[in-house]
Tab-separated table of C-alpha atoms in Angstrom:
chain	number	residue	atom	x	y	z
C	1	UNK	CA	0.000	0.000	0.000
C	2	UNK	CA	1.322	3.440	-0.929
C	3	UNK	CA	2.263	5.540	2.084
C	4	UNK	CA	0.124	8.638	2.590
C	5	UNK	CA	2.176	11.821	2.519
C	6	UNK	CA	1.810	14.072	5.539
C	7	UNK	CA	2.486	17.733	6.108
C	8	UNK	CA	5.898	18.182	7.741
C	9	UNK	CA	6.218	18.969	11.414
C	10	UNK	CA	7.226	22.562	10.640
C	11	UNK	CA	3.977	23.129	8.742
C	12	UNK	CA	1.934	21.946	11.708
C	13	UNK	CA	4.024	24.121	14.029
C	14	UNK	CA	3.214	27.110	11.814
C	15	UNK	CA	-0.487	26.304	12.008
C	16	UNK	CA	-0.483	25.876	15.785
C	17	UNK	CA	1.373	29.189	16.165
C	18	UNK	CA	-1.588	31.061	14.672
C	19	UNK	CA	-3.478	30.815	17.991
C	20	UNK	CA	-2.654	31.750	21.565
C	21	UNK	CA	-5.420	29.478	22.862
C	22	UNK	CA	-4.392	25.998	21.719
C	23	UNK	CA	-6.376	23.496	23.816
C	24	UNK	CA	-3.757	20.828	24.529
C	25	UNK	CA	-5.970	18.696	26.827
C	26	UNK	CA	-8.667	18.553	24.133
C	27	UNK	CA	-6.089	17.677	21.478
C	28	UNK	CA	-4.596	14.820	23.521
C	29	UNK	CA	-8.012	13.458	24.513
C	30	UNK	CA	-9.473	13.548	21.011
C	31	UNK	CA	-6.343	12.123	19.398
C	32	UNK	CA	-6.360	9.277	21.905
C	33	UNK	CA	-10.067	8.606	21.327
C	34	UNK	CA	-9.437	8.378	17.595
C	35	UNK	CA	-6.323	6.205	17.722
C	36	UNK	CA	-6.379	4.037	20.843
C	37	UNK	CA	-9.151	1.694	19.582
C	38	UNK	CA	-6.818	0.760	16.718
C	39	UNK	CA	-4.075	-0.420	19.084
C	40	UNK	CA	-4.524	-4.192	19.021
C	41	UNK	CA	-2.084	-5.063	21.812
C	42	UNK	CA	-4.106	-4.882	25.094
C	43	UNK	CA	-1.060	-3.997	27.205
C	44	UNK	CA	-0.031	-1.168	24.907
C	45	UNK	CA	-3.595	0.127	24.605
C	46	UNK	CA	-3.961	0.225	28.398
C	47	UNK	CA	-0.690	2.153	28.788
C	48	UNK	CA	-1.651	4.519	25.994
C	49	UNK	CA	-4.998	5.361	27.560
C	50	UNK	CA	-3.528	5.654	31.066
C	51	UNK	CA	-0.775	7.987	29.849
C	52	UNK	CA	-3.245	10.159	27.924
C	53	UNK	CA	-5.616	10.433	30.898
C	54	UNK	CA	-2.804	11.194	33.360
C	55	UNK	CA	-1.160	13.801	31.159
C	56	UNK	CA	-4.520	15.419	30.382
C	57	UNK	CA	-5.214	15.870	34.095
C	58	UNK	CA	-1.857	17.563	34.462
C	59	UNK	CA	-2.492	19.818	31.458
C	60	UNK	CA	-5.764	20.900	33.033
C	61	UNK	CA	-4.026	21.664	36.359
C	62	UNK	CA	-0.462	22.555	35.325
C	63	UNK	CA	0.581	23.960	38.727
C	64	UNK	CA	-0.167	20.746	40.603
C	65	UNK	CA	3.249	19.184	41.358
C	66	UNK	CA	1.759	15.786	42.205
C	67	UNK	CA	-0.014	15.607	38.848
C	68	UNK	CA	3.207	16.677	37.127
C	69	UNK	CA	5.062	13.756	38.711
C	70	UNK	CA	2.271	11.361	37.723
C	71	UNK	CA	2.392	12.648	34.136
C	72	UNK	CA	6.162	12.184	33.928
C	73	UNK	CA	5.850	8.629	35.260
C	74	UNK	CA	3.062	7.797	32.783
C	75	UNK	CA	5.096	9.113	29.849
C	76	UNK	CA	8.130	7.077	30.897
C	77	UNK	CA	6.042	3.960	31.393
C	78	UNK	CA	4.482	4.300	27.944
C	79	UNK	CA	7.872	4.828	26.292
C	80	UNK	CA	9.249	1.788	28.129
C	81	UNK	CA	6.306	-0.345	27.064
C	82	UNK	CA	6.702	0.641	23.427
C	83	UNK	CA	10.412	-0.144	23.610
C	84	UNK	CA	9.759	-3.658	24.952
C	85	UNK	CA	6.952	-4.643	22.603
C	86	UNK	CA	7.652	-6.130	19.170
C	87	UNK	CA	8.553	-3.022	17.179
C	88	UNK	CA	6.286	-3.683	14.203
C	89	UNK	CA	5.840	-0.061	13.079
C	90	UNK	CA	2.453	-0.738	11.498
C	91	UNK	CA	0.978	-2.193	14.684
C	92	UNK	CA	2.510	0.412	16.975
C	93	UNK	CA	2.098	3.499	14.810
C	94	UNK	CA	-1.030	4.704	16.620
C	95	UNK	CA	0.523	4.197	20.048
C	96	UNK	CA	3.621	6.058	18.899
C	97	UNK	CA	1.541	9.059	17.870
C	98	UNK	CA	-0.077	9.239	21.298
C	99	UNK	CA	3.325	8.908	22.946
C	100	UNK	CA	4.474	11.939	20.951
C	101	UNK	CA	1.348	13.873	21.968
C	102	UNK	CA	1.628	13.158	25.700
C	103	UNK	CA	5.264	14.213	25.435
C	104	UNK	CA	4.091	17.695	24.445
C	105	UNK	CA	5.235	17.649	20.819
C	106	UNK	CA	1.886	18.613	19.331
C	107	UNK	CA	3.130	19.495	15.825
C	108	UNK	CA	4.993	16.183	15.724
C	109	UNK	CA	1.907	14.299	16.876
C	110	UNK	CA	-0.279	15.978	14.243
C	111	UNK	CA	2.205	15.164	11.492
C	112	UNK	CA	2.457	11.536	12.609
C	113	UNK	CA	-1.337	11.226	12.954
C	114	UNK	CA	-2.140	12.603	9.510
C	115	UNK	CA	-1.266	9.450	7.512
C	116	UNK	CA	-3.334	7.397	9.972
C	117	UNK	CA	-6.421	9.612	10.321
C	118	UNK	CA	-6.297	11.378	6.972
C	119	UNK	CA	-5.725	15.059	6.347
C	120	UNK	CA	-9.344	16.278	6.748
C	121	UNK	CA	-9.861	14.610	10.143
C	122	UNK	CA	-6.466	15.704	11.456
C	123	UNK	CA	-6.970	19.258	10.228
C	124	UNK	CA	-10.423	19.464	11.797
C	125	UNK	CA	-9.072	18.173	15.116
C	126	UNK	CA	-6.233	20.686	15.192
C	127	UNK	CA	-8.381	23.586	13.987
C	128	UNK	CA	-10.954	22.854	16.695
C	129	UNK	CA	-8.196	22.708	19.309
C	130	UNK	CA	-6.995	26.186	18.270
C	131	UNK	CA	-10.202	27.591	19.821
C	132	UNK	CA	-10.781	30.533	17.517
C	133	UNK	CA	-13.916	32.569	18.231
C	134	UNK	CA	-16.262	33.815	15.506
C	135	UNK	CA	-14.383	31.653	13.055
C	136	UNK	CA	-15.349	29.567	10.017
C	137	UNK	CA	-13.491	26.350	10.825
C	138	UNK	CA	-14.940	24.440	7.873
C	139	UNK	CA	-13.651	27.064	5.427
C	140	UNK	CA	-10.198	27.091	7.013
C	141	UNK	CA	-10.013	23.285	6.794
C	142	UNK	CA	-11.011	23.397	3.117
C	143	UNK	CA	-8.352	25.997	2.382
C	144	UNK	CA	-5.660	24.052	4.233
C	145	UNK	CA	-6.662	20.816	2.506
C	146	UNK	CA	-6.380	22.658	-0.813
C	147	UNK	CA	-2.774	23.546	-0.027
C	148	UNK	CA	-3.165	27.134	1.114
C	149	UNK	CA	-0.675	28.457	3.710
C	150	UNK	CA	-1.826	28.365	7.349
C	151	UNK	CA	-1.711	32.157	7.766
C	152	UNK	CA	-3.958	32.674	4.739
C	153	UNK	CA	-6.440	29.993	5.786
C	154	UNK	CA	-6.696	31.449	9.276
C	155	UNK	CA	-7.145	34.973	7.902
C	156	UNK	CA	-10.007	33.931	5.637
C	157	UNK	CA	-11.600	31.771	8.337
C	158	UNK	CA	-11.620	34.752	10.688
C	159	UNK	CA	-12.872	37.118	7.993
C	160	UNK	CA	-15.869	34.977	7.020
C	161	UNK	CA	-16.494	33.781	10.560
C	162	UNK	CA	-17.435	37.287	11.695
C	163	UNK	CA	-20.499	37.130	9.457
C	164	UNK	CA	-22.046	33.721	10.211
C	165	UNK	CA	-25.468	35.430	10.408
C	166	UNK	CA	-25.449	36.311	6.698
C	167	UNK	CA	-27.912	34.644	4.302
C	168	UNK	CA	-26.580	31.435	2.772
C	169	UNK	CA	-26.109	32.956	-0.680
C	170	UNK	CA	-23.745	35.617	0.664
C	171	UNK	CA	-21.749	33.082	2.688
C	172	UNK	CA	-21.488	30.991	-0.474
C	173	UNK	CA	-20.007	33.937	-2.374
C	174	UNK	CA	-17.616	34.709	0.470
C	175	UNK	CA	-16.491	31.086	0.611
C	176	UNK	CA	-16.021	30.875	-3.151
C	177	UNK	CA	-13.958	34.064	-3.207
C	178	UNK	CA	-11.852	32.806	-0.302
C	179	UNK	CA	-11.171	29.576	-2.179
C	180	UNK	CA	-10.033	31.453	-5.300
C	181	UNK	CA	-8.046	34.023	-3.301
C	182	UNK	CA	-10.121	37.080	-4.244
C	183	UNK	CA	-11.673	37.822	-0.850
C	184	UNK	CA	-10.648	41.023	0.912
C	185	UNK	CA	-12.110	43.577	3.313
C	186	UNK	CA	-13.634	45.556	0.442
C	187	UNK	CA	-15.519	42.538	-0.865
C	188	UNK	CA	-16.638	41.695	2.667
C	189	UNK	CA	-17.965	45.241	3.100
C	190	UNK	CA	-19.979	44.890	-0.115
C	191	UNK	CA	-21.372	41.542	1.030
C	192	UNK	CA	-22.256	43.033	4.414
C	193	UNK	CA	-24.198	45.861	2.787
C	194	UNK	CA	-26.129	43.294	0.765
C	195	UNK	CA	-26.933	41.395	3.962
C	196	UNK	CA	-28.550	44.514	5.442
C	197	UNK	CA	-30.373	45.448	2.234
C	198	UNK	CA	-33.254	42.917	2.572
C	199	UNK	CA	-33.296	42.116	-1.132
C	200	UNK	CA	-36.029	40.510	-3.180
C	201	UNK	CA	-35.200	37.365	-5.206
C	202	UNK	CA	-34.791	39.497	-8.340
C	203	UNK	CA	-32.422	41.879	-6.554
C	204	UNK	CA	-30.468	38.960	-5.116
C	205	UNK	CA	-30.044	37.566	-8.641
C	206	UNK	CA	-28.557	40.846	-9.845
C	207	UNK	CA	-26.344	41.190	-6.773
C	208	UNK	CA	-24.982	37.675	-7.294
C	209	UNK	CA	-23.860	38.545	-10.824
C	210	UNK	CA	-22.282	41.812	-9.711
C	211	UNK	CA	-20.489	40.256	-6.745
C	212	UNK	CA	-19.148	37.484	-8.950
C	213	UNK	CA	-17.363	40.136	-11.008
C	214	UNK	CA	-19.351	39.617	-14.208
C	215	UNK	CA	-17.905	42.388	-16.478
C	216	UNK	CA	-21.047	42.823	-18.562
C	217	UNK	CA	-23.313	43.028	-15.499
C	218	UNK	CA	-20.975	45.541	-13.854
C	219	UNK	CA	-20.931	47.755	-16.968
C	220	UNK	CA	-24.716	47.645	-17.214
C	221	UNK	CA	-25.131	48.474	-13.523
C	222	UNK	CA	-22.630	51.348	-13.696
C	223	UNK	CA	-24.343	52.812	-16.759
C	224	UNK	CA	-27.724	52.580	-15.040
C	225	UNK	CA	-26.456	54.269	-11.893
C	226	UNK	CA	-24.990	57.089	-13.925
C	227	UNK	CA	-28.200	57.517	-15.902
C	228	UNK	CA	-30.357	57.876	-12.790
C	229	UNK	CA	-28.029	60.379	-11.122
C	230	UNK	CA	-25.622	58.260	-9.091
C	231	UNK	CA	-22.299	59.101	-10.805
C	232	UNK	CA	-20.154	58.459	-7.732
C	233	UNK	CA	-21.556	54.953	-7.261
C	234	UNK	CA	-21.127	54.303	-10.987
C	235	UNK	CA	-17.489	55.371	-10.834
C	236	UNK	CA	-16.903	53.110	-7.842
C	237	UNK	CA	-18.255	50.087	-9.713
C	238	UNK	CA	-16.153	50.880	-12.764
C	239	UNK	CA	-13.097	51.189	-10.520
C	240	UNK	CA	-13.611	47.760	-8.977
C	241	UNK	CA	-15.261	48.885	-5.734
C	242	UNK	CA	-18.217	46.564	-5.096
C	243	UNK	CA	-19.667	48.596	-2.231
C	244	UNK	CA	-22.498	50.036	-4.439
C	245	UNK	CA	-23.740	46.546	-5.403
C	246	UNK	CA	-26.673	46.614	-2.975
C	247	UNK	CA	-27.710	50.072	-4.193
C	248	UNK	CA	-27.386	49.037	-7.832
C	249	UNK	CA	-29.400	45.855	-7.354
C	250	UNK	CA	-32.265	47.783	-5.712
C	251	UNK	CA	-32.305	50.651	-8.207
C	252	UNK	CA	-32.123	48.350	-11.222
C	253	UNK	CA	-35.367	46.637	-10.152
C	254	UNK	CA	-37.283	49.695	-9.012
């Protein structure tokens, strides 16, 4: 079977560095839940689960010296167990990933888990553990899976995530523009104005075409705005500013 390529450890480190709120206990718990059932050796599986539970308790109460000692002992015991057991890398791969995670090397654990869990599942786990607020995690995962740099994926996830209350058609446009790299604050402002405009289906149809960048629709809208006495809005559309889209869509159907 062909080995599944994984993102390198440095790439995962770059992704984890985008947040100051990485939830390490959640990451260790969820990674263990996903991988420990695959560990066929009962002794190894028991040590894996014990180490994960012990280390998680310490991560939740990092100032407790007793829990710190317990976590160190659990890590050492797991490493010793893995060293003694038949070192068939296929059978012990999952246990090895958890050993890396309880050791605190979270980028290394994510990189080692990716070939086992698949990129989408690993990305979703890590993105959830980053604990971003008002954030479109699904969009960020799609961007990362498509090969976009972590910083860009996080930026777009945060940009779209602020507007989760928008109608579905506007979120669809925002997502599509993020995927093709054409989403910026100006486009988001235009989408936001459309969200507040309470458009009819006919107006929404026109706005969709304008927001997609359809050259013919933009020329027609700009000409109409100029004709009815909105030269500034017309000039904005001709210059690439989509802010007047909501106004144009309403006036073109009035």
